[in-house]
mmCIF file of N, CA, C and O in Angstrom:
data_model
loop_
_atom_site.group_PDB
_atom_site.id
_atom_site.type_symbol
_atom_site.label_atom_id
_atom_site.label_comp_id
_atom_site.label_asym_id
_atom_site.label_seq_id
_atom_site.Cartn_x
_atom_site.Cartn_y
_atom_site.Cartn_z
ATOM 1 N N UNK A 1 0.340 -14.196 6.607
ATOM 2 C CA UNK A 1 0.039 -13.281 5.519
ATOM 3 C C UNK A 1 -1.462 -13.349 5.236
ATOM 4 O O UNK A 1 -2.067 -14.403 5.247
ATOM 5 N N UNK A 2 -2.046 -12.211 4.965
ATOM 6 C CA UNK A 2 -3.463 -12.105 4.686
ATOM 7 C C UNK A 2 -3.831 -12.863 3.420
ATOM 8 O O UNK A 2 -3.121 -12.819 2.431
ATOM 9 N N UNK A 3 -4.958 -13.558 3.467
ATOM 10 C CA UNK A 3 -5.490 -14.231 2.294
ATOM 11 C C UNK A 3 -5.771 -13.176 1.224
ATOM 12 O O UNK A 3 -6.330 -12.119 1.522
ATOM 13 N N UNK A 4 -5.394 -13.439 -0.047
ATOM 14 C CA UNK A 4 -5.603 -12.431 -1.108
ATOM 15 C C UNK A 4 -7.048 -11.982 -1.255
ATOM 16 O O UNK A 4 -7.316 -10.821 -1.543
ATOM 17 N N UNK A 5 -8.018 -12.893 -1.044
ATOM 18 C CA UNK A 5 -9.431 -12.525 -1.153
ATOM 19 C C UNK A 5 -9.798 -11.574 -0.019
ATOM 20 O O UNK A 5 -10.469 -10.565 -0.231
ATOM 21 N N UNK A 6 -9.351 -11.884 1.200
ATOM 22 C CA UNK A 6 -9.622 -11.016 2.342
ATOM 23 C C UNK A 6 -8.957 -9.656 2.167
ATOM 24 O O UNK A 6 -9.531 -8.628 2.513
ATOM 25 N N UNK A 7 -7.742 -9.644 1.623
ATOM 26 C CA UNK A 7 -7.031 -8.390 1.401
ATOM 27 C C UNK A 7 -7.781 -7.534 0.385
ATOM 28 O O UNK A 7 -7.959 -6.333 0.582
ATOM 29 N N UNK A 8 -8.261 -8.133 -0.692
ATOM 30 C CA UNK A 8 -9.020 -7.381 -1.688
ATOM 31 C C UNK A 8 -10.288 -6.804 -1.077
ATOM 32 O O UNK A 8 -10.652 -5.663 -1.336
ATOM 33 N N UNK A 9 -10.951 -7.566 -0.229
ATOM 34 C CA UNK A 9 -12.159 -7.073 0.445
ATOM 35 C C UNK A 9 -11.812 -5.897 1.358
ATOM 36 O O UNK A 9 -12.557 -4.912 1.429
ATOM 37 N N UNK A 10 -10.686 -5.981 2.048
ATOM 38 C CA UNK A 10 -10.256 -4.898 2.930
ATOM 39 C C UNK A 10 -9.950 -3.638 2.105
ATOM 40 O O UNK A 10 -10.310 -2.535 2.505
ATOM 41 N N UNK A 11 -9.329 -3.806 0.957
ATOM 42 C CA UNK A 11 -9.038 -2.670 0.074
ATOM 43 C C UNK A 11 -10.351 -2.035 -0.381
ATOM 44 O O UNK A 11 -10.497 -0.810 -0.350
ATOM 45 N N UNK A 12 -11.315 -2.850 -0.778
ATOM 46 C CA UNK A 12 -12.599 -2.330 -1.239
ATOM 47 C C UNK A 12 -13.346 -1.610 -0.124
ATOM 48 O O UNK A 12 -13.974 -0.574 -0.361
ATOM 49 N N UNK A 13 -13.272 -2.105 1.108
ATOM 50 C CA UNK A 13 -13.939 -1.450 2.245
ATOM 51 C C UNK A 13 -13.332 -0.087 2.561
ATOM 52 O O UNK A 13 -13.988 0.772 3.117
ATOM 53 N N UNK A 14 -12.078 0.102 2.203
ATOM 54 C CA UNK A 14 -11.401 1.365 2.486
ATOM 55 C C UNK A 14 -12.037 2.521 1.714
ATOM 56 O O UNK A 14 -11.912 3.665 2.103
ATOM 57 N N UNK A 15 -12.725 2.220 0.625
ATOM 58 C CA UNK A 15 -13.453 3.240 -0.116
ATOM 59 C C UNK A 15 -12.578 4.220 -0.869
ATOM 60 O O UNK A 15 -12.770 5.435 -0.788
ATOM 61 N N UNK A 16 -11.631 3.709 -1.613
ATOM 62 C CA UNK A 16 -10.767 4.584 -2.399
ATOM 63 C C UNK A 16 -11.596 5.309 -3.458
ATOM 64 O O UNK A 16 -12.550 4.758 -3.994
ATOM 65 N N UNK A 17 -11.230 6.553 -3.780
ATOM 66 C CA UNK A 17 -11.973 7.314 -4.789
ATOM 67 C C UNK A 17 -11.955 6.618 -6.156
ATOM 68 O O UNK A 17 -11.030 5.879 -6.476
ATOM 69 N N UNK A 18 -12.979 6.904 -6.939
ATOM 70 C CA UNK A 18 -13.042 6.375 -8.300
ATOM 71 C C UNK A 18 -11.786 6.766 -9.064
ATOM 72 O O UNK A 18 -11.257 7.868 -8.887
ATOM 73 N N UNK A 19 -11.331 5.868 -9.906
ATOM 74 C CA UNK A 19 -10.162 6.141 -10.727
ATOM 75 C C UNK A 19 -8.846 5.760 -10.086
ATOM 76 O O UNK A 19 -7.805 5.808 -10.729
ATOM 77 N N UNK A 20 -8.863 5.394 -8.816
ATOM 78 C CA UNK A 20 -7.627 4.954 -8.173
ATOM 79 C C UNK A 20 -7.605 3.432 -8.154
ATOM 80 O O UNK A 20 -8.643 2.780 -8.139
ATOM 81 N N UNK A 21 -6.399 2.901 -8.149
ATOM 82 C CA UNK A 21 -6.241 1.451 -8.117
ATOM 83 C C UNK A 21 -5.178 1.105 -7.091
ATOM 84 O O UNK A 21 -4.116 1.741 -7.035
ATOM 85 N N UNK A 22 -5.456 0.098 -6.277
ATOM 86 C CA UNK A 22 -4.484 -0.407 -5.307
ATOM 87 C C UNK A 22 -4.110 -1.819 -5.731
ATOM 88 O O UNK A 22 -4.979 -2.667 -5.930
ATOM 89 N N UNK A 23 -2.816 -2.038 -5.882
ATOM 90 C CA UNK A 23 -2.315 -3.376 -6.194
ATOM 91 C C UNK A 23 -1.289 -3.750 -5.136
ATOM 92 O O UNK A 23 -0.655 -2.879 -4.533
ATOM 93 N N UNK A 24 -1.148 -5.036 -4.925
ATOM 94 C CA UNK A 24 -0.203 -5.544 -3.939
ATOM 95 C C UNK A 24 0.762 -6.481 -4.653
ATOM 96 O O UNK A 24 0.349 -7.410 -5.342
ATOM 97 N N UNK A 25 2.053 -6.207 -4.476
ATOM 98 C CA UNK A 25 3.108 -6.988 -5.103
ATOM 99 C C UNK A 25 3.995 -7.579 -4.015
ATOM 100 O O UNK A 25 4.293 -6.909 -3.023
ATOM 101 N N UNK A 26 4.454 -8.792 -4.194
ATOM 102 C CA UNK A 26 5.341 -9.434 -3.233
ATOM 103 C C UNK A 26 6.788 -9.169 -3.626
ATOM 104 O O UNK A 26 7.148 -9.285 -4.798
ATOM 105 N N UNK A 27 7.587 -8.790 -2.641
ATOM 106 C CA UNK A 27 9.033 -8.594 -2.819
ATOM 107 C C UNK A 27 9.753 -9.427 -1.765
ATOM 108 O O UNK A 27 9.129 -9.862 -0.797
ATOM 109 N N UNK A 28 11.052 -9.622 -1.907
ATOM 110 C CA UNK A 28 11.779 -10.453 -0.942
ATOM 111 C C UNK A 28 11.654 -9.986 0.521
ATOM 112 O O UNK A 28 11.624 -10.816 1.419
ATOM 113 N N UNK A 29 11.544 -8.673 0.741
ATOM 114 C CA UNK A 29 11.497 -8.155 2.111
ATOM 115 C C UNK A 29 10.095 -7.882 2.622
ATOM 116 O O UNK A 29 9.930 -7.403 3.737
ATOM 117 N N UNK A 30 9.067 -8.115 1.796
ATOM 118 C CA UNK A 30 7.701 -7.836 2.230
ATOM 119 C C UNK A 30 6.769 -7.663 1.046
ATOM 120 O O UNK A 30 6.957 -8.275 0.002
ATOM 121 N N UNK A 31 5.781 -6.800 1.232
ATOM 122 C CA UNK A 31 4.795 -6.542 0.183
ATOM 123 C C UNK A 31 4.741 -5.052 -0.117
ATOM 124 O O UNK A 31 4.797 -4.221 0.785
ATOM 125 N N UNK A 32 4.590 -4.740 -1.398
ATOM 126 C CA UNK A 32 4.454 -3.362 -1.839
ATOM 127 C C UNK A 32 2.982 -3.105 -2.128
ATOM 128 O O UNK A 32 2.357 -3.827 -2.903
ATOM 129 N N UNK A 33 2.443 -2.080 -1.489
ATOM 130 C CA UNK A 33 1.084 -1.625 -1.745
ATOM 131 C C UNK A 33 1.214 -0.404 -2.645
ATOM 132 O O UNK A 33 1.783 0.617 -2.234
ATOM 133 N N UNK A 34 0.711 -0.514 -3.851
ATOM 134 C CA UNK A 34 0.866 0.546 -4.854
ATOM 135 C C UNK A 34 -0.494 1.183 -5.139
ATOM 136 O O UNK A 34 -1.451 0.498 -5.479
ATOM 137 N N UNK A 35 -0.537 2.497 -5.021
ATOM 138 C CA UNK A 35 -1.727 3.276 -5.344
ATOM 139 C C UNK A 35 -1.434 4.069 -6.602
ATOM 140 O O UNK A 35 -0.441 4.803 -6.650
ATOM 141 N N UNK A 36 -2.266 3.912 -7.634
ATOM 142 C CA UNK A 36 -2.032 4.627 -8.886
ATOM 143 C C UNK A 36 -3.317 5.298 -9.358
ATOM 144 O O UNK A 36 -4.428 4.846 -9.059
ATOM 145 N N UNK A 37 -3.101 6.377 -10.109
ATOM 146 C CA UNK A 37 -4.196 7.101 -10.753
ATOM 147 C C UNK A 37 -3.604 8.018 -11.807
ATOM 148 O O UNK A 37 -2.689 8.786 -11.508
ATOM 149 N N UNK A 38 -4.085 7.934 -13.033
ATOM 150 C CA UNK A 38 -3.755 8.862 -14.111
ATOM 151 C C UNK A 38 -2.279 9.266 -14.181
ATOM 152 O O UNK A 38 -1.946 10.443 -14.107
ATOM 153 N N UNK A 39 -1.387 8.310 -14.303
ATOM 154 C CA UNK A 39 0.032 8.608 -14.486
ATOM 155 C C UNK A 39 0.799 8.953 -13.226
ATOM 156 O O UNK A 39 1.987 9.235 -13.272
ATOM 157 N N UNK A 40 0.130 8.929 -12.093
ATOM 158 C CA UNK A 40 0.807 9.208 -10.830
ATOM 159 C C UNK A 40 0.608 8.060 -9.867
ATOM 160 O O UNK A 40 -0.220 7.181 -10.094
ATOM 161 N N UNK A 41 1.373 8.078 -8.795
ATOM 162 C CA UNK A 41 1.205 7.015 -7.820
ATOM 163 C C UNK A 41 2.226 7.065 -6.706
ATOM 164 O O UNK A 41 3.176 7.844 -6.745
ATOM 165 N N UNK A 42 1.988 6.234 -5.720
ATOM 166 C CA UNK A 42 2.882 6.070 -4.583
ATOM 167 C C UNK A 42 2.881 4.605 -4.192
ATOM 168 O O UNK A 42 1.962 3.854 -4.532
ATOM 169 N N UNK A 43 3.917 4.226 -3.464
ATOM 170 C CA UNK A 43 4.025 2.861 -2.967
ATOM 171 C C UNK A 43 4.440 2.885 -1.501
ATOM 172 O O UNK A 43 5.163 3.778 -1.072
ATOM 173 N N UNK A 44 3.979 1.893 -0.784
ATOM 174 C CA UNK A 44 4.477 1.650 0.568
ATOM 175 C C UNK A 44 4.939 0.208 0.620
ATOM 176 O O UNK A 44 4.164 -0.711 0.312
ATOM 177 N N UNK A 45 6.201 0.020 1.007
ATOM 178 C CA UNK A 45 6.725 -1.321 1.233
ATOM 179 C C UNK A 45 6.457 -1.663 2.690
ATOM 180 O O UNK A 45 6.975 -1.011 3.597
ATOM 181 N N UNK A 46 5.606 -2.635 2.916
ATOM 182 C CA UNK A 46 5.322 -3.148 4.252
ATOM 183 C C UNK A 46 6.259 -4.322 4.473
ATOM 184 O O UNK A 46 6.091 -5.387 3.882
ATOM 185 N N UNK A 47 7.274 -4.107 5.300
ATOM 186 C CA UNK A 47 8.283 -5.143 5.484
ATOM 187 C C UNK A 47 7.745 -6.290 6.346
ATOM 188 O O UNK A 47 6.856 -6.099 7.184
ATOM 189 N N UNK A 48 8.302 -7.467 6.132
ATOM 190 C CA UNK A 48 7.946 -8.624 6.954
ATOM 191 C C UNK A 48 8.264 -8.349 8.419
ATOM 192 O O UNK A 48 7.542 -8.783 9.310
ATOM 193 N N UNK A 49 9.334 -7.607 8.656
ATOM 194 C CA UNK A 49 9.728 -7.239 10.022
ATOM 195 C C UNK A 49 8.625 -6.419 10.703
ATOM 196 O O UNK A 49 8.300 -6.637 11.864
ATOM 197 N N UNK A 50 8.039 -5.464 9.992
ATOM 198 C CA UNK A 50 6.966 -4.643 10.550
ATOM 199 C C UNK A 50 5.744 -5.498 10.866
ATOM 200 O O UNK A 50 5.106 -5.316 11.914
ATOM 201 N N UNK A 51 5.421 -6.430 9.982
ATOM 202 C CA UNK A 51 4.273 -7.304 10.218
ATOM 203 C C UNK A 51 4.502 -8.154 11.461
ATOM 204 O O UNK A 51 3.602 -8.322 12.289
ATOM 205 N N UNK A 52 5.714 -8.681 11.640
ATOM 206 C CA UNK A 52 6.018 -9.470 12.841
ATOM 207 C C UNK A 52 5.920 -8.611 14.097
ATOM 208 O O UNK A 52 5.428 -9.060 15.126
ATOM 209 N N UNK A 53 6.374 -7.381 14.010
ATOM 210 C CA UNK A 53 6.398 -6.515 15.188
ATOM 211 C C UNK A 53 5.013 -5.992 15.573
ATOM 212 O O UNK A 53 4.654 -5.988 16.743
ATOM 213 N N UNK A 54 4.222 -5.559 14.592
ATOM 214 C CA UNK A 54 2.950 -4.886 14.872
ATOM 215 C C UNK A 54 1.719 -5.744 14.609
ATOM 216 O O UNK A 54 0.619 -5.366 14.996
ATOM 217 N N UNK A 55 1.900 -6.864 13.918
ATOM 218 C CA UNK A 55 0.766 -7.724 13.582
ATOM 219 C C UNK A 55 0.258 -7.438 12.180
ATOM 220 O O UNK A 55 0.351 -6.310 11.686
ATOM 221 N N UNK A 56 -0.259 -8.466 11.550
ATOM 222 C CA UNK A 56 -0.744 -8.377 10.172
ATOM 223 C C UNK A 56 -1.875 -7.358 10.024
ATOM 224 O O UNK A 56 -1.808 -6.458 9.192
ATOM 225 N N UNK A 57 -2.915 -7.508 10.820
ATOM 226 C CA UNK A 57 -4.082 -6.641 10.694
ATOM 227 C C UNK A 57 -3.767 -5.167 10.888
ATOM 228 O O UNK A 57 -4.098 -4.334 10.035
ATOM 229 N N UNK A 58 -3.131 -4.810 12.017
ATOM 230 C CA UNK A 58 -2.822 -3.397 12.235
ATOM 231 C C UNK A 58 -1.879 -2.812 11.182
ATOM 232 O O UNK A 58 -2.038 -1.661 10.777
ATOM 233 N N UNK A 59 -0.921 -3.597 10.722
ATOM 234 C CA UNK A 59 0.038 -3.104 9.718
ATOM 235 C C UNK A 59 -0.650 -2.804 8.394
ATOM 236 O O UNK A 59 -0.460 -1.738 7.801
ATOM 237 N N UNK A 60 -1.456 -3.740 7.937
ATOM 238 C CA UNK A 60 -2.158 -3.552 6.666
ATOM 239 C C UNK A 60 -3.146 -2.390 6.782
ATOM 240 O O UNK A 60 -3.246 -1.558 5.884
ATOM 241 N N UNK A 61 -3.849 -2.304 7.902
ATOM 242 C CA UNK A 61 -4.804 -1.205 8.095
ATOM 243 C C UNK A 61 -4.098 0.147 8.061
ATOM 244 O O UNK A 61 -4.597 1.108 7.464
ATOM 245 N N UNK A 62 -2.932 0.236 8.671
ATOM 246 C CA UNK A 62 -2.173 1.484 8.670
ATOM 247 C C UNK A 62 -1.741 1.854 7.252
ATOM 248 O O UNK A 62 -1.879 3.008 6.833
ATOM 249 N N UNK A 63 -1.238 0.888 6.506
ATOM 250 C CA UNK A 63 -0.796 1.140 5.128
ATOM 251 C C UNK A 63 -1.977 1.592 4.268
ATOM 252 O O UNK A 63 -1.885 2.585 3.537
ATOM 253 N N UNK A 64 -3.094 0.887 4.355
ATOM 254 C CA UNK A 64 -4.251 1.257 3.540
ATOM 255 C C UNK A 64 -4.796 2.627 3.936
ATOM 256 O O UNK A 64 -5.216 3.409 3.082
ATOM 257 N N UNK A 65 -4.762 2.941 5.219
ATOM 258 C CA UNK A 65 -5.202 4.260 5.677
ATOM 259 C C UNK A 65 -4.338 5.368 5.115
ATOM 260 O O UNK A 65 -4.837 6.411 4.683
ATOM 261 N N UNK A 66 -3.041 5.142 5.098
ATOM 262 C CA UNK A 66 -2.123 6.149 4.532
ATOM 263 C C UNK A 66 -2.336 6.304 3.032
ATOM 264 O O UNK A 66 -2.357 7.424 2.512
ATOM 265 N N UNK A 67 -2.528 5.190 2.338
ATOM 266 C CA UNK A 67 -2.795 5.269 0.906
ATOM 267 C C UNK A 67 -4.114 6.004 0.643
ATOM 268 O O UNK A 67 -4.231 6.781 -0.299
ATOM 269 N N UNK A 68 -5.095 5.786 1.495
ATOM 270 C CA UNK A 68 -6.402 6.466 1.349
ATOM 271 C C UNK A 68 -6.217 7.978 1.471
ATOM 272 O O UNK A 68 -6.816 8.745 0.729
ATOM 273 N N UNK A 69 -5.394 8.412 2.410
ATOM 274 C CA UNK A 69 -5.112 9.849 2.561
ATOM 275 C C UNK A 69 -4.506 10.402 1.275
ATOM 276 O O UNK A 69 -4.890 11.476 0.813
ATOM 277 N N UNK A 70 -3.544 9.688 0.711
ATOM 278 C CA UNK A 70 -2.915 10.123 -0.533
ATOM 279 C C UNK A 70 -3.925 10.155 -1.670
ATOM 280 O O UNK A 70 -3.889 11.043 -2.513
ATOM 281 N N UNK A 71 -4.816 9.173 -1.703
ATOM 282 C CA UNK A 71 -5.777 9.059 -2.809
ATOM 283 C C UNK A 71 -6.707 10.266 -2.881
ATOM 284 O O UNK A 71 -7.235 10.577 -3.942
ATOM 285 N N UNK A 72 -6.903 10.938 -1.777
ATOM 286 C CA UNK A 72 -7.799 12.084 -1.743
ATOM 287 C C UNK A 72 -7.146 13.350 -2.278
ATOM 288 O O UNK A 72 -7.811 14.358 -2.461
ATOM 289 N N UNK A 73 -5.852 13.320 -2.534
ATOM 290 C CA UNK A 73 -5.144 14.485 -3.062
ATOM 291 C C UNK A 73 -4.456 14.154 -4.367
ATOM 292 O O UNK A 73 -4.727 13.141 -5.001
ATOM 293 N N UNK A 74 -3.570 15.043 -4.749
ATOM 294 C CA UNK A 74 -2.789 14.819 -5.969
ATOM 295 C C UNK A 74 -1.677 13.817 -5.675
ATOM 296 O O UNK A 74 -1.007 13.911 -4.651
ATOM 297 N N UNK A 75 -1.505 12.872 -6.571
ATOM 298 C CA UNK A 75 -0.437 11.882 -6.413
ATOM 299 C C UNK A 75 0.810 12.361 -7.144
ATOM 300 O O UNK A 75 0.713 13.016 -8.188
ATOM 301 N N UNK A 76 1.991 12.028 -6.624
ATOM 302 C CA UNK A 76 3.217 12.371 -7.340
ATOM 303 C C UNK A 76 3.236 11.715 -8.722
ATOM 304 O O UNK A 76 2.760 10.589 -8.888
ATOM 305 N N UNK A 77 3.772 12.415 -9.691
ATOM 306 C CA UNK A 77 3.899 11.884 -11.047
ATOM 307 C C UNK A 77 4.890 10.727 -11.031
ATOM 308 O O UNK A 77 5.894 10.757 -10.307
ATOM 309 N N UNK A 78 4.611 9.707 -11.823
ATOM 310 C CA UNK A 78 5.519 8.555 -11.921
ATOM 311 C C UNK A 78 6.891 9.030 -12.375
ATOM 312 O O UNK A 78 7.012 9.850 -13.277
ATOM 313 N N UNK A 79 7.940 8.519 -11.731
ATOM 314 C CA UNK A 79 9.316 8.891 -12.065
ATOM 315 C C UNK A 79 9.704 8.343 -13.431
ATOM 316 O O UNK A 79 10.548 8.909 -14.124
ATOM 317 N N UNK A 80 9.115 7.241 -13.795
ATOM 318 C CA UNK A 80 9.249 6.573 -15.098
ATOM 319 C C UNK A 80 8.048 5.635 -15.169
ATOM 320 O O UNK A 80 7.391 5.410 -14.147
ATOM 321 N N UNK A 81 7.730 5.097 -16.332
ATOM 322 C CA UNK A 81 6.592 4.171 -16.380
ATOM 323 C C UNK A 81 6.743 3.047 -15.352
ATOM 324 O O UNK A 81 7.739 2.323 -15.347
ATOM 325 N N UNK A 82 5.779 2.956 -14.437
ATOM 326 C CA UNK A 82 5.794 1.915 -13.418
ATOM 327 C C UNK A 82 6.721 2.164 -12.242
ATOM 328 O O UNK A 82 6.883 1.303 -11.384
ATOM 329 N N UNK A 83 7.331 3.353 -12.153
ATOM 330 C CA UNK A 83 8.246 3.678 -11.052
ATOM 331 C C UNK A 83 7.632 4.829 -10.248
ATOM 332 O O UNK A 83 7.458 5.926 -10.768
ATOM 333 N N UNK A 84 7.331 4.560 -8.989
ATOM 334 C CA UNK A 84 6.626 5.518 -8.145
ATOM 335 C C UNK A 84 7.409 5.836 -6.882
ATOM 336 O O UNK A 84 8.249 5.046 -6.439
ATOM 337 N N UNK A 85 7.097 6.980 -6.309
ATOM 338 C CA UNK A 85 7.676 7.353 -5.012
ATOM 339 C C UNK A 85 7.328 6.253 -4.014
ATOM 340 O O UNK A 85 6.206 5.761 -3.998
ATOM 341 N N UNK A 86 8.305 5.890 -3.176
ATOM 342 C CA UNK A 86 8.086 4.783 -2.233
ATOM 343 C C UNK A 86 8.443 5.184 -0.823
ATOM 344 O O UNK A 86 9.450 5.830 -0.574
ATOM 345 N N UNK A 87 7.595 4.770 0.113
ATOM 346 C CA UNK A 87 7.898 4.849 1.528
ATOM 347 C C UNK A 87 8.030 3.418 2.038
ATOM 348 O O UNK A 87 7.478 2.486 1.438
ATOM 349 N N UNK A 88 8.746 3.261 3.130
ATOM 350 C CA UNK A 88 8.965 1.934 3.693
ATOM 351 C C UNK A 88 8.480 1.912 5.129
ATOM 352 O O UNK A 88 8.807 2.797 5.917
ATOM 353 N N UNK A 89 7.671 0.902 5.473
ATOM 354 C CA UNK A 89 7.171 0.714 6.817
ATOM 355 C C UNK A 89 7.956 -0.449 7.421
ATOM 356 O O UNK A 89 7.783 -1.593 7.034
ATOM 357 N N UNK A 90 8.844 -0.114 8.344
ATOM 358 C CA UNK A 90 9.701 -1.132 8.968
ATOM 359 C C UNK A 90 9.375 -1.246 10.445
ATOM 360 O O UNK A 90 8.767 -0.353 11.042
ATOM 361 N N UNK A 91 9.771 -2.346 11.053
ATOM 362 C CA UNK A 91 9.651 -2.495 12.485
ATOM 363 C C UNK A 91 10.769 -1.735 13.174
ATOM 364 O O UNK A 91 11.808 -1.456 12.575
ATOM 365 N N UNK A 92 10.534 -1.346 14.418
ATOM 366 C CA UNK A 92 11.562 -0.594 15.164
ATOM 367 C C UNK A 92 12.646 -1.497 15.693
ATOM 368 O O UNK A 92 12.495 -2.606 15.976
#
């Protein structure tokens, strides 16, 4: 698993637009990367299985790249406070 300091540096290098925030939460099956801005947001669950299959670096880079694409457009409105649309990145 990526060191939290290194992960934060990788998030900062991605150059997310002002006003967006990326947080990483640990869940039993992996980590959730949450992108939020002004009442909207999305999440990607990066499963432990995907990390084992594709490698830590490539998996995290793919997730952050996808979140960056979303950050440049309108984000879906939160379904409820703290509840966001979620995609799951699993291994094949």
